[in-house]
Each structure stands twice: as structure tokens, then as C-alpha cells.
Amino acid sequence: MNDTTCKLLVIGAGPGGYTCAIRAGQLGIDTVVVESEKPGGTCLNIGCIPSKALIHAADTYETVARAADGKAQLGISALKPSLDFTKTIAWKDDIVRRLNGGVSGLLKRAGVRYVAGHASFHDGKTVEVHTTNGVQLIHAETIVIATGSAPIELPSLPFGGRVISSTDALALAEVPKRLIVVGGGYIGLELGTAFAKLGADVTVVEATPRILPQYDGELSDPVARRLRALGVTVLTSAKAKALVAEGTALLIETADGGQTTLEADKILVTVGRKPATSGFGLELLDLDMDGPYIRIDDRCRTSMRGVFAIGDVTGEPMLAHRAMAQGEMVAEIVAGHRRAWDRVAIPAICFTDPEIVMVGLSPSEARDKGLEVKSDLFPFKASGRALTLDRDDGFIRTVARADNHVLLGIQGVGPGLAELSAAFSLALEMGARLEDIALTIHAHPTLSEGFHEAALRSLGHAIHV
Amino acid sequence: MTERVVRLPDVGEGIAEAELVEWQVQVGDLVREDAVLGAVMTDKATVEIPSPAEGRVVWLAGKVGDMLAIGSDFVRLDVDGKGETSTTTAAPAVQTTSAPARKAGHAARATPAIAPAHVAPSPQPLATPARREGERPLAAPAVRLRAREAGIDLRQLHGSGPAGRITHDDLDSYIARGSDDAPALRSRPKTAVTDTKVVGLRRKIAERMSIANARIPHITYVEEVDVTALEDLRAKLNEQKRTDRPKLTLLPFLMQAIVRAVAAQPELNAHFDDEAGIVHQHAAVHMGIATQTGAGLMVPVVRHTEARDLFDCAAEVIRVTEAARNGTATRDELIGSTITITSLGALGGLATTPIINHPEVAIVGVNRIAIRPHWDGAGFVPRKMMNLSSSFDHRVIDGFNAALFVQRIKTQLETPAMIFIDV
């Protein structure tokens, strides 16, 4: 058995883990990171990056297909496109591969030792790593648990055969003709929309009364309209029960209490994710838990001295950028800096069509906190830039305190709106007021003018609506 | 649009100026006719000034605490209509409330009568409400990081930026102040100074106390009174009292004792006009009752105590002191006392040095009743004892007369039957 010692050991090289390790390395901390899969975690390998690659490919294909169908209003015509999905997947995989290499290079440049293998706790200071070269013991002064999360499996629809997870969906060899998406949350709708654009006949089965239940109805309505336009069937208040007809169809209970079956080539189950807290000896540490998650304080410290936890394993929102921010903070804490989690907002983006951006509080969330708010929105129907993009669906909405106009939240839905999340987050972190946004010049013609106009409208003097 | 000037009206007390105690509007607000613009205070009464017309406020006379001359410009309004600039003297609002009806020093900003139809981006400062419990301070990430690294809790800072945002400069100032700390100190000393402008009722109290203390050479006389018999009588009367009568405290007995004492020494129930050099003796005994209210010390008056019986005095004391405390006392109920009683009895203390309620010449202070051992010639017996601390204007009341006055009161309180007998 080969023993190694280090000051900091990071278990998991996902967005949280590799960020923590890189920052620790930059700060001169002797750091080891252990990962059983490729570096980059769910986000880079089977989540954010490959799904966005697929979404982009699907968008492009759909645009050309519309032109070929004569539906484009831009005066562009095209021959009917063909899709070499194998090539699409290869292109996506190449992006992932390049980024994998990028993360490895960054870790190396920061002086972080990378150990490929499965880590398992020996005790609070020691981890046993099963590598291809045997078992390695790593003793560390400080350990960071960054093991991430995994898709939730429905007992009645275990993964396998036609039932696939989001990971499987991103590795399909061909576009399924009939795809059922179980779960109308952001993962299911992102992938469902992409496959619909790639030519699949998509049906979404959502148990709650509307899709994207974590967003308010004002934000999800444009997405629902777009899904209809793309030919996606959305069944709300419907429950997936079981496979029938020798596994070729899905039995569902409909909103009216009846039952029906839907034929499917693939059934994509996206009903959420669960923290990865088993299979690596976590039970030996007997850490305090917060439901299914590891309980942490505002410095990401667990109940055991010298053991930190970051990312999805610590709870919602399970977002890569939250994990990255936590990882960076923990590295600095280990380096002796005074740090604590004091972020005002964590932006959340849904890469549906149109995209949804949510930062801070929605109007109803703010009111639930007992705050009197001013809230208004700017519709993209009034945006010159939206019209030139041939997409006038969506809006940007501001939520501010009524008494001092400090922004509490900013939301938007629209094509390509994800990029505006930076402006929204910055405004909240800086403590901007509606007047700050109103007095900032927003370039014309851009979609970001909608932010300016929403603020003006809240102040009672919108120009373009 | 026409500018309309609203002038501060004569609020009916023959005064030349009044203190501005509250604005209910701010520049830019639209106000309806009869909406309250602000309030001024005169001799412990607050008078609301209504708007004579609908319009937008373009100018305010000053800030809370300023003294404004009667007839001076109070508010200027932009009003619809043509014609020359007009000037109006607003009629004071009918409702005249005593000071505690409004909290002294109340924030000038209040909900405008009409919400502005349009709000320009930032021509006027917005309200910066105090941070609520648990509310995070408003500061940019870099400021938060610097504060954390310096070990500074941003909740301790007041932000000078918009909406109370804490800036780098605020942090620099705070750190600079803290750099004077001696390293041996266990924790950072508190250096903040809170300045509170003395306005409204507190200002009136301060002025009157200053006048009383500066102009009246006080002589204070403290005497011990055995109130055992009085307390027994009081307990019996309360035990047998009719349901339509108030419960008796010591105060109405004291009032009756004072009425009888001033009957013998009328010079104690007087006002001294020192500028004219005249002592005005009053036949009526208007008893001032020093009363602690939420807004500060007030002196409501039980008028014509000489004509009231014990229960009537008790009822009137309850009525006027409650009116003072809940802010419904009228101006007449707050002025015109001829002699005053003050009491800190409930809070204990052996003796006090009461300040005379200028221009009166005497004030009687009550200290706490306590059971003390008393030598009756053969042994110590427990008696209910109470001190009276009384001050007199030494310019017109000699020490002998002061002592005599207190002894008269003492005699009646120690032999309470005297209170009910005309001698």
C-alpha cells in the first residue's frame, strides 16, 4: 500500500472540487484531488457542457430545417438538412474531451496532484483510493467532500433498456423517433426541446399542474408556448406509472384520473437529482446531515473538524457555479484567509427555448418575506433587437423594494437571455437600485435594453412601452 | 401652472413663532386640498397645517426643529390654473392635539397624500429605512471582503451611499477611527456618537427647566411625614367606596391638604412675574400634576381644586393625567397651574430636589412610603413614613414660610381628620 500525505485532499474533481483544488494550489497549499471519472464532474462530462452542445446543435438544425420548410421569415431558403447524429455526438464529445484536458492542465499548473481512482474514507484524516495501480492511502490535514450528485431513479422505471437518464440521453447513438420525458423540470425540458428540434416526437409527462414548477407561471408560460409551437406534447398533472407492452410503452395516469399508454422508443426520466453521499465510507464519519445532504455552515465546514463539503452534496441549488464559489472559498479558508459565504444571489438558468434567467427573489417570494415591492417587466414584443432576431417572446422583470428601490430580484425569459445573468447578478451583488439601472446606458439595439426599460417602467416612465 | 404660497397661519395663541415638528410631505409630492402639509408646536400643543389647494410641493420652509415666524412662507405649491402667483395663509387644522399625539422629532418623511404619478430616476433622495433585525447590510462584494478580512462586522456601520449602501469610504472611516484603539484592549471600544436634535415637547421641557433653574433661586425643604393613619383611612375608604367613585390614592389627600395650607398661606399659590416685579396670588387653586408621558414630562392641571371634594379630585387627576399620557389633553388642560405636585414615589428615593414649574413659586414633591421604626417614647414601633421634598422660590418665599407650609401639610396628613374639618 502506497501512502501519501498532503495538506488538502479534495474528493471529486467536479466544478466544486477542481476549483477548490486549483485555488488551493495557487495559494501554495499541498493539494491532492481524487476522481474516479474524468475531471470536470457531472457538469463538464454529462451535464451542462454536453447538453448545451446538443442544444446548440439542435437549434442550428431546427433553424435550417425551418428554412427548408419555407417557414423562415428572413428570406433564407435551404435544402432539407440531414443530421449525422453520430457526428454531432462526436463533436460534443470532442468539446468535453478538450475541456477535460483543460481542467487537468489547470490542476497541473497549480501544482495539484491528481489521483485517478475511487476514494473511500478510512477515517476523518485518511482516505483509501482504489486506483488502477492498487490501493493508495492518502493522509490529509483537511479533506473536502465534493462528490456531487446523481440522477434520481424512479422505482417503477429503473434505468435500463428504453428507460434512460440524462447521462444516457447525451450519449444516444441516434435521435429517438418517439421520446417521452418524465419530469417537466429544467433538465427534462432542455433535453426534450433539443430532441424535438432534432426531429423526435416528444411528450413531456409532468406530475404537477404546470411545467417548470420551480419558476413562477409568468416565466414558464413563454416556454410552454414555444414547446407547443415545436410540436411537443405536454401532459401536466400526469403521472408515469410503469412500462407496459413489453417495455415499449409507458402507462400514465392522466390529469382526469384515467390511464393511458404512450408508445416510446426512449423514456427519459428526469425527476431530479440526489446527493452522492453513499459508496465512499461517509457513514464512518457520522457527519451531521441536513435531510439527504451533508450539513455545512457558512464556511462549508461539516460537523467534523477539518472536513469540508461543497457542491451538490450540500444541498440546493445544485448548480455548478455555486459549487465553484464554495470551492474557491474553502481553498482560501484552508489557506488561512477570513472567508464566509455572503453571496447575495445565485443565478439560475434554464436553457430551454426561450431561456429563463432567475436571480434573487421573484415578486411573490419577496412579498412572502413581508416586503413591499415594486415590480414591472419589459416585454420583448417592444424590443427592436428581439424583432431583428425573429424572436419577440419573453420579457425582463425587475423586483425592487418599494421604499428604497434596492433590487431584490431580476428575472427574464427570452432567446439567448442566459448571457444577461451576469448583469443581473452584478446588480444584486452591488446593491443596485432601480435608479442605478435606469441611469446606466444599455447599448442599443440589444436585449439587455429590456433590463433598462423594466427598471424605468418600475419607476413609472418607461420609454418604449 | 401657478405657484401658490402657503403661509404659516396664526395658530391663535398670540405667539410670534412656532416650532416645526413634522413634515407630512416632501418636495415633489402631489397633495390634495385639505391634506396635512406639516405640523407646528406651540406651548405643548401641536397644530396641523392643511393644504388650501391641490398641487405639487415645490418648496418647504425648513427642517424639523426650526422656529418659523407666524405669517412666513410655509410651503410653496405648483397648482393648476392661470393667473398671478397667489399667496394663501392656510387655516390651521381644526384638530389641535397635545404633543404626545405625535412623537416628538417624528421623521419628516411621511406617506405623500397622493402618490407621485411619475418618479424621475433620482432627483430626490429616497427614504433610507433603518436596517431591520436580521437584514443584511447593503455593500458591494469587494467592500464585504475587505470588511471580513479586517474583522469588521458590517452591521455595525452606517452606509453613506444610496439606500444606506456601505462604501469603501465608509469602511475607511470606520477603520481609521478604530486605528486609535490601544492594542491591549479586549475588544474594539465603541466610538459612535449619536446626535439627537432636541425638538418638540422635549425642547419645550428643556426651555422651561432652564428658565426655572436659571431664574428661580430654589430652596428645598425635606420633611418626614407619618402617614400610617392616612393609609388606614385610605384603605377603609377604598374598601367601602361606591362603584361610581374612583379608588383613592394618596394624591387627592395631598391635594386637599395643600388647598388648606394655601388657604392659610395664599402667597404659596401664586405666580411671580419677576420682570414686572409682581406676585399674582390666585384664589383658585389650579393643581399641576407632574406626569411622565411617552413623550416626556407634562403637567396637566386639575382646575379649581379648592372647589372639589376628595373623590372629585381623584377622578379629575385620573382624567387629566390619562389625557396627557394618551395625547388627548387640550391646551387648557395643560396650562395655568398655580401650584404643582410632583412624585417619584413609585421609584423610591429618600429625597428629591423638585424644579419649580415657572412662574409658580412652590412645588411639593412626594417620596416613597416606607415602613420605618419610630420611637414613640417607650419603644420602636413600625410606622408608615413618607418624605415630602418641596421647593420654593426663595425670592418671594422665605425659608420660615416654606417650612411652615410644609408643616401645615404634614399636620393634616398625619391627622387626616383635619382634612375634612374647616378650621
CSV table of N, CA and C in Angstrom, one decimal, chain B residues 47-151:
chain,number,residue,atom,x,y,z
B,47,VAL,N,-50.2,71.8,16.1
B,47,VAL,CA,-51.3,72.3,15.2
B,47,VAL,C,-50.9,71.8,13.8
B,48,GLU,N,-51.8,71.1,13.2
B,48,GLU,CA,-51.6,70.6,11.8
B,48,GLU,C,-52.0,71.7,10.8
B,49,ILE,N,-51.1,71.8,9.8
B,49,ILE,CA,-51.4,72.9,8.8
B,49,ILE,C,-51.9,72.2,7.5
B,50,PRO,N,-53.1,72.4,7.1
B,50,PRO,CA,-53.6,71.7,5.9
B,50,PRO,C,-53.3,72.5,4.6
B,51,SER,N,-53.4,71.8,3.5
B,51,SER,CA,-53.1,72.5,2.3
B,51,SER,C,-54.4,73.1,1.8
B,52,PRO,N,-54.3,74.4,1.4
B,52,PRO,CA,-55.6,75.1,0.9
B,52,PRO,C,-55.9,74.7,-0.5
B,53,ALA,N,-55.1,74.0,-1.2
B,53,ALA,CA,-55.3,73.7,-2.6
B,53,ALA,C,-54.6,72.4,-3.0
B,54,GLU,N,-55.0,71.8,-4.1
B,54,GLU,CA,-54.3,70.7,-4.7
B,54,GLU,C,-53.1,71.1,-5.5
B,55,GLY,N,-52.0,70.5,-5.4
B,55,GLY,CA,-50.9,70.9,-6.2
B,55,GLY,C,-49.7,70.1,-5.8
B,56,ARG,N,-48.5,70.4,-6.5
B,56,ARG,CA,-47.3,69.7,-6.2
B,56,ARG,C,-46.4,70.6,-5.3
B,57,VAL,N,-45.8,70.0,-4.3
B,57,VAL,CA,-45.0,70.7,-3.4
B,57,VAL,C,-43.6,71.0,-4.1
B,58,VAL,N,-43.3,72.3,-4.1
B,58,VAL,CA,-42.0,72.7,-4.7
B,58,VAL,C,-41.0,73.3,-3.7
B,59,TRP,N,-41.5,73.6,-2.5
B,59,TRP,CA,-40.6,74.2,-1.6
B,59,TRP,C,-41.1,74.0,-0.1
B,60,LEU,N,-40.3,73.7,0.8
B,60,LEU,CA,-40.7,73.6,2.2
B,60,LEU,C,-39.9,74.6,3.0
B,61,ALA,N,-40.4,75.1,4.1
B,61,ALA,CA,-39.9,76.2,4.8
B,61,ALA,C,-38.6,75.9,5.6
B,62,GLY,N,-38.4,74.7,6.0
B,62,GLY,CA,-37.2,74.4,6.8
B,62,GLY,C,-37.3,72.9,7.2
B,63,LYS,N,-36.5,72.7,8.2
B,63,LYS,CA,-36.4,71.3,8.7
B,63,LYS,C,-37.0,71.2,10.1
B,64,VAL,N,-37.3,70.0,10.5
B,64,VAL,CA,-37.9,69.8,11.8
B,64,VAL,C,-37.0,70.3,12.9
B,65,GLY,N,-37.7,71.1,13.8
B,65,GLY,CA,-36.9,71.7,14.8
B,65,GLY,C,-36.7,73.2,14.6
B,66,ASP,N,-36.9,73.7,13.3
B,66,ASP,CA,-36.7,75.1,13.1
B,66,ASP,C,-37.9,75.9,13.7
B,67,MET,N,-37.6,77.1,14.1
B,67,MET,CA,-38.7,78.0,14.5
B,67,MET,C,-39.1,78.8,13.3
B,68,LEU,N,-40.4,78.9,13.1
B,68,LEU,CA,-40.9,79.6,11.9
B,68,LEU,C,-41.8,80.7,12.5
B,69,ALA,N,-41.6,81.9,11.8
B,69,ALA,CA,-42.4,83.1,12.2
B,69,ALA,C,-43.9,82.9,11.7
B,70,ILE,N,-44.8,83.3,12.5
B,70,ILE,CA,-46.2,83.3,12.1
B,70,ILE,C,-46.3,84.3,10.9
B,71,GLY,N,-46.9,83.8,9.8
B,71,GLY,CA,-47.1,84.6,8.6
B,71,GLY,C,-46.0,84.4,7.6
B,72,SER,N,-44.9,83.6,8.0
B,72,SER,CA,-43.9,83.4,7.0
B,72,SER,C,-44.3,82.3,6.0
B,73,ASP,N,-43.5,82.2,4.9
B,73,ASP,CA,-43.8,81.1,3.9
B,73,ASP,C,-43.6,79.8,4.6
B,74,PHE,N,-44.6,78.9,4.4
B,74,PHE,CA,-44.6,77.6,5.0
B,74,PHE,C,-44.3,76.5,3.9
B,75,VAL,N,-45.1,76.6,2.9
B,75,VAL,CA,-45.0,75.6,1.7
B,75,VAL,C,-45.3,76.4,0.5
B,76,ARG,N,-44.6,76.0,-0.6
B,76,ARG,CA,-45.0,76.6,-1.9
B,76,ARG,C,-45.5,75.4,-2.8
B,77,LEU,N,-46.6,75.6,-3.5
B,77,LEU,CA,-47.2,74.6,-4.3
B,77,LEU,C,-47.2,75.0,-5.7
B,78,ASP,N,-47.0,74.1,-6.7
B,78,ASP,CA,-47.4,74.4,-8.1
B,78,ASP,C,-48.8,73.9,-8.2
B,79,VAL,N,-49.7,74.8,-8.6
B,79,VAL,CA,-51.1,74.4,-8.7
B,79,VAL,C,-51.6,74.7,-10.2
B,80,ASP,N,-52.6,73.9,-10.6
B,80,ASP,CA,-53.2,74.1,-11.9
B,80,ASP,C,-53.9,75.5,-11.9
B,81,GLY,N,-53.9,76.1,-13.1
B,81,GLY,CA,-54.7,77.3,-13.2
B,81,GLY,C,-53.8,78.5,-13.7
B,82,LYS,N,-54.4,79.5,-14.3
B,82,LYS,CA,-53.7,80.6,-14.8
B,82,LYS,C,-53.8,81.8,-13.8
B,83,GLY,N,-53.1,82.8,-14.0
B,83,GLY,CA,-53.1,84.0,-13.2
B,83,GLY,C,-51.8,84.2,-12.5
B,84,GLU,N,-51.9,85.2,-11.6
B,84,GLU,CA,-50.7,85.6,-10.9
B,84,GLU,C,-50.4,84.6,-9.8
B,85,THR,N,-49.1,84.7,-9.4
B,85,THR,CA,-48.7,83.9,-8.2
B,85,THR,C,-49.6,84.3,-7.0
B,86,SER,N,-50.1,83.4,-6.4
B,86,SER,CA,-51.0,83.7,-5.3
B,86,SER,C,-50.4,83.3,-3.9
B,87,THR,N,-50.9,84.0,-2.9
B,87,THR,CA,-50.4,83.7,-1.6
B,87,THR,C,-51.6,83.4,-0.7
B,88,THR,N,-51.5,82.3,0.1
B,88,THR,CA,-52.6,81.9,0.9
B,88,THR,C,-52.0,81.7,2.3
B,89,THR,N,-52.8,82.1,3.3
B,89,THR,CA,-52.5,81.7,4.6
B,89,THR,C,-53.4,80.6,5.0
B,90,ALA,N,-52.8,79.4,5.2
B,90,ALA,CA,-53.7,78.3,5.5
B,90,ALA,C,-54.3,78.4,6.8
B,91,ALA,N,-55.5,77.9,6.9
B,91,ALA,CA,-56.2,77.9,8.2
B,91,ALA,C,-55.6,76.7,8.9
B,92,PRO,N,-55.4,76.8,10.2
B,92,PRO,CA,-54.9,75.6,10.9
B,92,PRO,C,-56.0,74.6,11.0
B,93,ALA,N,-55.5,73.4,11.0
B,93,ALA,CA,-56.5,72.3,11.1
B,93,ALA,C,-57.3,72.4,12.4
B,94,VAL,N,-58.5,72.0,12.3
B,94,VAL,CA,-59.4,72.1,13.5
B,94,VAL,C,-58.9,71.3,14.6
B,95,GLN,N,-58.3,70.2,14.3
B,95,GLN,CA,-57.8,69.3,15.3
B,95,GLN,C,-56.5,69.8,15.9
B,96,THR,N,-56.6,70.1,17.1
B,96,THR,CA,-55.3,70.6,17.8
B,96,THR,C,-55.0,69.5,18.9
B,97,THR,N,-53.9,68.9,18.8
B,97,THR,CA,-53.6,67.8,19.7
B,97,THR,C,-52.5,68.2,20.6
B,98,SER,N,-52.5,67.6,21.8
B,98,SER,CA,-51.4,67.8,22.6
B,98,SER,C,-50.2,67.1,22.1
B,99,ALA,N,-49.0,67.4,22.6
B,99,ALA,CA,-47.8,67.0,22.0
B,99,ALA,C,-47.7,65.5,21.8
B,100,PRO,N,-48.0,64.7,22.8
B,100,PRO,CA,-47.7,63.3,22.7
B,100,PRO,C,-48.5,62.6,21.6
B,101,ALA,N,-49.6,63.3,21.1
B,101,ALA,CA,-50.3,62.7,20.0
B,101,ALA,C,-49.4,62.4,18.8
B,102,ARG,N,-48.3,63.2,18.7
B,102,ARG,CA,-47.3,62.9,17.7
B,102,ARG,C,-46.0,62.7,18.4
B,103,LYS,N,-45.3,61.8,18.0
B,103,LYS,CA,-44.0,61.6,18.6
B,103,LYS,C,-43.1,62.8,18.3
B,104,ALA,N,-42.5,63.3,19.4
B,104,ALA,CA,-41.6,64.5,19.2
B,104,ALA,C,-40.5,64.0,18.3
B,105,GLY,N,-40.1,64.9,17.3
B,105,GLY,CA,-39.0,64.6,16.5
B,105,GLY,C,-39.3,63.5,15.4
B,106,HIS,N,-40.6,63.3,15.2
B,106,HIS,CA,-41.0,62.3,14.2
B,106,HIS,C,-40.3,62.6,12.9
B,107,ALA,N,-40.0,61.5,12.2
B,107,ALA,CA,-39.3,61.7,10.9
B,107,ALA,C,-40.1,62.5,10.0
B,108,ALA,N,-39.4,63.4,9.3
B,108,ALA,CA,-40.1,64.4,8.4
B,108,ALA,C,-40.8,63.7,7.3
B,109,ARG,N,-40.2,62.6,6.8
B,109,ARG,CA,-40.8,61.9,5.6
B,109,ARG,C,-42.0,61.1,6.0
B,110,ALA,N,-43.1,61.3,5.3
B,110,ALA,CA,-44.3,60.5,5.6
B,110,ALA,C,-44.9,60.2,4.2
B,111,THR,N,-45.9,59.3,4.2
B,111,THR,CA,-46.5,59.0,3.0
B,111,THR,C,-47.2,60.2,2.4
B,112,PRO,N,-46.8,60.4,1.1
B,112,PRO,CA,-47.4,61.6,0.5
B,112,PRO,C,-48.9,61.4,0.4
B,113,ALA,N,-49.6,62.6,0.3
B,113,ALA,CA,-51.1,62.5,0.3
B,113,ALA,C,-51.5,61.8,-1.0
B,114,ILE,N,-50.8,62.1,-2.1
B,114,ILE,CA,-51.1,61.4,-3.3
B,114,ILE,C,-49.8,60.8,-3.9
B,115,ALA,N,-49.8,59.6,-4.3
B,115,ALA,CA,-48.5,59.0,-4.8
B,115,ALA,C,-48.1,59.8,-6.0
B,116,PRO,N,-46.8,60.1,-6.2
B,116,PRO,CA,-46.4,60.8,-7.4
B,116,PRO,C,-46.7,59.9,-8.7
B,117,ALA,N,-47.2,60.6,-9.7
B,117,ALA,CA,-47.6,59.8,-10.9
B,117,ALA,C,-46.3,59.4,-11.6
B,118,HIS,N,-45.3,60.2,-11.5
B,118,HIS,CA,-44.0,59.8,-12.2
B,118,HIS,C,-42.9,60.1,-11.2
B,119,VAL,N,-42.0,59.2,-11.2
B,119,VAL,CA,-40.8,59.5,-10.3
B,119,VAL,C,-39.6,59.5,-11.2
B,120,ALA,N,-38.9,60.6,-11.2
B,120,ALA,CA,-37.7,60.7,-12.0
B,120,ALA,C,-36.7,59.8,-11.5
B,121,PRO,N,-35.7,59.4,-12.3
B,121,PRO,CA,-34.7,58.4,-11.8
B,121,PRO,C,-34.2,58.7,-10.4
B,122,SER,N,-33.6,59.8,-10.1
B,122,SER,CA,-33.2,60.1,-8.7
B,122,SER,C,-33.0,61.5,-8.4
B,123,PRO,N,-34.0,62.3,-8.7
B,123,PRO,CA,-33.8,63.8,-8.4
B,123,PRO,C,-33.9,64.0,-6.9
B,124,GLN,N,-34.4,63.1,-6.2
B,124,GLN,CA,-34.6,63.3,-4.7
B,124,GLN,C,-34.2,62.1,-4.0
B,125,PRO,N,-33.6,62.3,-2.8
B,125,PRO,CA,-33.2,61.1,-2.1
B,125,PRO,C,-34.4,60.3,-1.7
B,126,LEU,N,-34.2,59.0,-1.7
B,126,LEU,CA,-35.3,58.1,-1.3
B,126,LEU,C,-35.1,57.8,0.2
B,127,ALA,N,-36.1,57.3,0.8
B,127,ALA,CA,-36.0,57.0,2.2
B,127,ALA,C,-35.0,55.9,2.4
B,128,THR,N,-34.2,56.0,3.5
B,128,THR,CA,-33.3,55.0,3.9
B,128,THR,C,-33.7,54.5,5.2
B,129,PRO,N,-34.6,53.5,5.2
B,129,PRO,CA,-35.1,53.0,6.5
B,129,PRO,C,-34.0,52.3,7.2
B,130,ALA,N,-34.1,52.4,8.5
B,130,ALA,CA,-33.1,51.7,9.3
B,130,ALA,C,-33.1,50.2,9.0
B,131,ARG,N,-32.0,49.6,9.1
B,131,ARG,CA,-31.9,48.1,8.8
B,131,ARG,C,-32.7,47.4,9.8
B,132,ARG,N,-33.5,46.5,9.4
B,132,ARG,CA,-34.3,45.7,10.3
B,132,ARG,C,-33.5,44.6,10.9
B,133,GLU,N,-34.0,44.0,11.9
B,133,GLU,CA,-33.3,42.9,12.6
B,133,GLU,C,-33.1,41.8,11.6
B,134,GLY,N,-31.8,41.4,11.4
B,134,GLY,CA,-31.6,40.2,10.5
B,134,GLY,C,-31.3,40.6,9.1
B,135,GLU,N,-31.6,41.9,8.8
B,135,GLU,CA,-31.4,42.3,7.4
B,135,GLU,C,-29.9,42.5,7.1
B,136,ARG,N,-29.5,42.0,6.0
B,136,ARG,CA,-28.0,42.1,5.7
B,136,ARG,C,-27.7,43.6,5.3
B,137,PRO,N,-26.5,44.0,5.6
B,137,PRO,CA,-26.1,45.4,5.2
B,137,PRO,C,-25.9,45.4,3.7
B,138,LEU,N,-26.2,46.6,3.1
B,138,LEU,CA,-26.0,46.7,1.7
B,138,LEU,C,-24.6,47.2,1.4
B,139,ALA,N,-23.9,46.3,0.7
B,139,ALA,CA,-22.5,46.7,0.3
B,139,ALA,C,-22.0,45.8,-0.8
B,140,ALA,N,-21.1,46.4,-1.7
B,140,ALA,CA,-20.6,45.6,-2.8
B,140,ALA,C,-19.7,44.5,-2.3
B,141,PRO,N,-19.5,43.5,-3.1
B,141,PRO,CA,-18.7,42.3,-2.7
B,141,PRO,C,-17.3,42.7,-2.2
B,142,ALA,N,-16.7,43.6,-2.9
B,142,ALA,CA,-15.3,44.0,-2.5
B,142,ALA,C,-15.3,44.6,-1.2
B,143,VAL,N,-16.3,45.4,-0.8
B,143,VAL,CA,-16.4,46.0,0.5
B,143,VAL,C,-16.6,44.9,1.5
B,144,ARG,N,-17.5,44.0,1.2
B,144,ARG,CA,-17.8,42.9,2.1
B,144,ARG,C,-16.5,42.1,2.4
B,145,LEU,N,-15.7,41.8,1.4
B,145,LEU,CA,-14.5,41.1,1.5
B,145,LEU,C,-13.5,41.8,2.4
B,146,ARG,N,-13.3,43.1,2.1
B,146,ARG,CA,-12.4,43.9,2.9
B,146,ARG,C,-12.8,43.9,4.4
B,147,ALA,N,-14.1,44.1,4.6
B,147,ALA,CA,-14.6,44.1,6.0
B,147,ALA,C,-14.3,42.8,6.7
B,148,ARG,N,-14.5,41.7,6.0
B,148,ARG,CA,-14.3,40.4,6.6
B,148,ARG,C,-12.8,40.2,6.9
B,149,GLU,N,-12.0,40.6,6.0
B,149,GLU,CA,-10.5,40.4,6.2
B,149,GLU,C,-10.1,41.3,7.4
B,150,ALA,N,-10.7,42.4,7.6
B,150,ALA,CA,-10.3,43.3,8.7
B,150,ALA,C,-11.1,43.0,10.0
B,151,GLY,N,-11.9,41.9,9.9
B,151,GLY,CA,-12.6,41.5,11.1
B,151,GLY,C,-13.7,42.5,11.5
